[in-house]
Amino acid sequence: MRKTVSVLILVAAILMGSVVPAGAQAPMWVVSGRVFLDGNHNGVWDAGEGPVDADGPVVVIAGRYRAEVSADGTYQLSVPRGTYRVRVSVVGRGRLVATTAPFVVVSMPPDRRGVNFGFASEGSGKLVVRMLPKVARPKVEVPREPGPARP
């Protein structure tokens, strides 16, 4: 009988330790980086390249999680464990295009130190990556009639 009670107490203690108290949240991980005006169009943030000059807010988005970009172009976005497609939304002056990828897939816990997004003016004459990639049309294969058999 004593062994049964001891085992039951041990099992209860293990179960109580694994129960998450009410109001507790999953640990949060930070995705951080910079949204910058890419002066030399190389897709990399270099010293001296400042924030994007925007008409409205610059917001970094990962699913339902969002963070506004600060005046110096930096942001910090807190998300729980998981994989996210991180992108940026910019309301810019004139026509801005991305010099970096329009989104980055990030797995948390962190597999990256920072996620940066560069932009340049479309009128710069330099080759840049468009912010919204063109949608590829699906290939439609038309069945062909079999030709005459070859000897």
CSV table of C-alpha atoms in Angstrom, one decimal:
chain,number,residue,atom,x,y,z
A,1,MET,CA,0.0,0.0,0.0
A,2,ARG,CA,2.8,2.4,0.9
A,3,LYS,CA,4.5,1.8,-2.5
A,4,THR,CA,1.3,2.5,-4.3
A,5,VAL,CA,0.7,5.8,-2.5
A,6,SER,CA,4.4,6.8,-3.2
A,7,VAL,CA,4.1,6.0,-6.9
A,8,LEU,CA,0.8,7.9,-7.1
A,9,ILE,CA,2.4,11.0,-5.4
A,10,LEU,CA,5.4,10.8,-7.7
A,11,VAL,CA,3.1,10.6,-10.8
A,12,ALA,CA,1.0,13.5,-9.5
A,13,ALA,CA,4.2,15.6,-8.9
A,14,ILE,CA,5.4,14.9,-12.4
A,15,LEU,CA,2.0,15.8,-13.9
A,16,MET,CA,1.8,19.0,-11.8
A,17,GLY,CA,5.2,20.0,-13.0
A,18,SER,CA,4.2,19.7,-16.6
A,19,VAL,CA,1.0,21.7,-16.3
A,20,VAL,CA,1.3,25.3,-17.5
A,21,PRO,CA,-0.3,27.8,-15.0
A,22,ALA,CA,-3.2,29.8,-16.3
A,23,GLY,CA,-2.2,33.0,-18.0
A,24,ALA,CA,1.3,31.7,-18.9
A,25,GLN,CA,2.5,32.3,-22.4
A,26,ALA,CA,4.7,30.4,-24.8
A,27,PRO,CA,8.3,31.8,-24.8
A,28,MET,CA,8.7,34.6,-27.4
A,29,TRP,CA,11.6,34.9,-29.8
A,30,VAL,CA,12.8,38.1,-31.4
A,31,VAL,CA,13.3,38.7,-35.1
A,32,SER,CA,15.1,42.0,-35.6
A,33,GLY,CA,16.7,43.9,-38.5
A,34,ARG,CA,16.7,47.0,-40.5
A,35,VAL,CA,14.6,48.5,-43.3
A,36,PHE,CA,17.0,50.8,-45.2
A,37,LEU,CA,17.4,52.9,-48.3
A,38,ASP,CA,20.0,51.0,-50.3
A,39,GLY,CA,22.2,53.8,-51.8
A,40,ASN,CA,24.5,51.6,-53.7
A,41,HIS,CA,21.8,49.0,-54.7
A,42,ASN,CA,23.8,46.0,-53.5
A,43,GLY,CA,21.1,44.5,-51.3
A,44,VAL,CA,23.2,44.8,-48.2
A,45,TRP,CA,22.9,47.4,-45.4
A,46,ASP,CA,26.1,49.4,-45.4
A,47,ALA,CA,27.1,52.0,-42.9
A,48,GLY,CA,25.6,55.4,-43.9
A,49,GLU,CA,22.5,53.9,-45.5
A,50,GLY,CA,19.6,55.4,-43.6
A,51,PRO,CA,16.0,54.4,-43.2
A,52,VAL,CA,13.4,54.5,-46.0
A,53,ASP,CA,11.8,57.9,-46.5
A,54,ALA,CA,8.1,56.9,-46.4
A,55,ASP,CA,4.8,58.7,-46.5
A,56,GLY,CA,3.2,56.4,-44.0
A,57,PRO,CA,4.2,53.7,-41.5
A,58,VAL,CA,6.8,51.1,-42.3
A,59,VAL,CA,5.6,47.8,-40.8
A,60,VAL,CA,7.3,44.4,-40.6
A,61,ILE,CA,4.8,41.5,-40.7
A,62,ALA,CA,5.1,37.8,-39.9
A,63,GLY,CA,1.7,36.3,-40.1
A,64,ARG,CA,-0.5,37.9,-37.4
A,65,TYR,CA,2.6,39.5,-35.7
A,66,ARG,CA,3.5,43.1,-36.6
A,67,ALA,CA,6.1,45.7,-35.6
A,68,GLU,CA,6.5,49.3,-36.7
A,69,VAL,CA,9.9,50.3,-37.9
A,70,SER,CA,11.6,53.0,-35.8
A,71,ALA,CA,12.9,56.3,-37.1
A,72,ASP,CA,16.4,54.9,-37.5
A,73,GLY,CA,15.1,52.0,-39.6
A,74,THR,CA,15.3,49.2,-37.0
A,75,TYR,CA,12.6,46.9,-35.8
A,76,GLN,CA,12.1,44.1,-33.3
A,77,LEU,CA,9.3,41.6,-33.8
A,78,SER,CA,8.4,39.1,-31.1
A,79,VAL,CA,6.9,35.7,-32.2
A,80,PRO,CA,6.4,32.3,-30.5
A,81,ARG,CA,8.2,29.2,-31.7
A,82,GLY,CA,7.4,28.4,-35.4
A,83,THR,CA,8.3,29.2,-39.0
A,84,TYR,CA,7.3,32.6,-40.4
A,85,ARG,CA,7.4,34.4,-43.7
A,86,VAL,CA,8.7,37.8,-42.7
A,87,ARG,CA,7.9,40.7,-45.0
A,88,VAL,CA,7.8,44.5,-44.9
A,89,SER,CA,5.0,46.9,-45.9
A,90,VAL,CA,6.2,50.4,-47.0
A,91,VAL,CA,4.1,53.3,-48.1
A,92,GLY,CA,6.9,55.2,-49.9
A,93,ARG,CA,7.5,58.5,-51.6
A,94,GLY,CA,7.6,58.0,-55.4
A,95,ARG,CA,8.2,54.5,-56.6
A,96,LEU,CA,10.3,52.3,-54.3
A,97,VAL,CA,11.5,48.8,-55.3
A,98,ALA,CA,13.2,46.2,-53.2
A,99,THR,CA,16.9,45.5,-53.6
A,100,THR,CA,16.6,42.4,-51.3
A,101,ALA,CA,14.1,39.5,-51.3
A,102,PRO,CA,10.5,40.7,-50.7
A,103,PHE,CA,10.2,38.2,-47.9
A,104,VAL,CA,12.4,35.9,-45.8
A,105,VAL,CA,11.4,32.6,-44.2
A,106,VAL,CA,12.6,32.4,-40.6
A,107,SER,CA,12.3,29.5,-38.1
A,108,MET,CA,12.2,30.3,-34.4
A,109,PRO,CA,14.1,29.6,-32.2
A,110,PRO,CA,16.4,31.8,-34.2
A,111,ASP,CA,18.2,30.5,-37.2
A,112,ARG,CA,19.1,34.1,-38.2
A,113,ARG,CA,20.6,37.1,-36.4
A,114,GLY,CA,18.7,39.7,-38.4
A,115,VAL,CA,16.4,40.2,-41.3
A,116,ASN,CA,17.1,43.3,-43.4
A,117,PHE,CA,15.0,44.8,-46.2
A,118,GLY,CA,16.6,47.2,-48.7
A,119,PHE,CA,14.8,49.6,-51.0
A,120,ALA,CA,15.8,52.0,-53.8
A,121,SER,CA,14.1,54.5,-56.1
A,122,GLU,CA,12.8,52.9,-59.3
A,123,GLY,CA,14.1,55.9,-61.3
A,124,SER,CA,17.7,55.1,-60.4
A,125,GLY,CA,18.4,53.3,-63.6
A,126,LYS,CA,20.0,50.4,-61.7
A,127,LEU,CA,18.7,46.8,-61.9
A,128,VAL,CA,16.7,46.0,-58.8
A,129,VAL,CA,14.3,43.2,-57.6
A,130,ARG,CA,10.7,44.2,-57.9
A,131,MET,CA,8.8,44.3,-54.5
A,132,LEU,CA,5.9,42.2,-55.9
A,133,PRO,CA,7.2,39.4,-58.2
A,134,LYS,CA,5.1,38.7,-61.3
A,135,VAL,CA,2.8,35.7,-61.1
A,136,ALA,CA,4.0,33.0,-63.4
A,137,ARG,CA,1.3,31.6,-65.7
A,138,PRO,CA,0.8,27.9,-65.4
A,139,LYS,CA,2.0,25.9,-68.4
A,140,VAL,CA,-0.7,24.2,-70.3
A,141,GLU,CA,0.3,21.1,-72.2
A,142,VAL,CA,-1.8,20.4,-75.2
A,143,PRO,CA,-2.0,16.7,-76.0
A,144,ARG,CA,-0.7,15.9,-79.5
A,145,GLU,CA,-2.1,13.2,-81.8
A,146,PRO,CA,0.4,10.3,-82.2
A,147,GLY,CA,2.2,10.5,-85.5
A,148,PRO,CA,2.9,7.6,-87.8
A,149,ALA,CA,5.0,4.8,-86.3
A,150,ARG,CA,8.7,5.0,-87.3
A,151,PRO,CA,10.4,1.8,-88.4
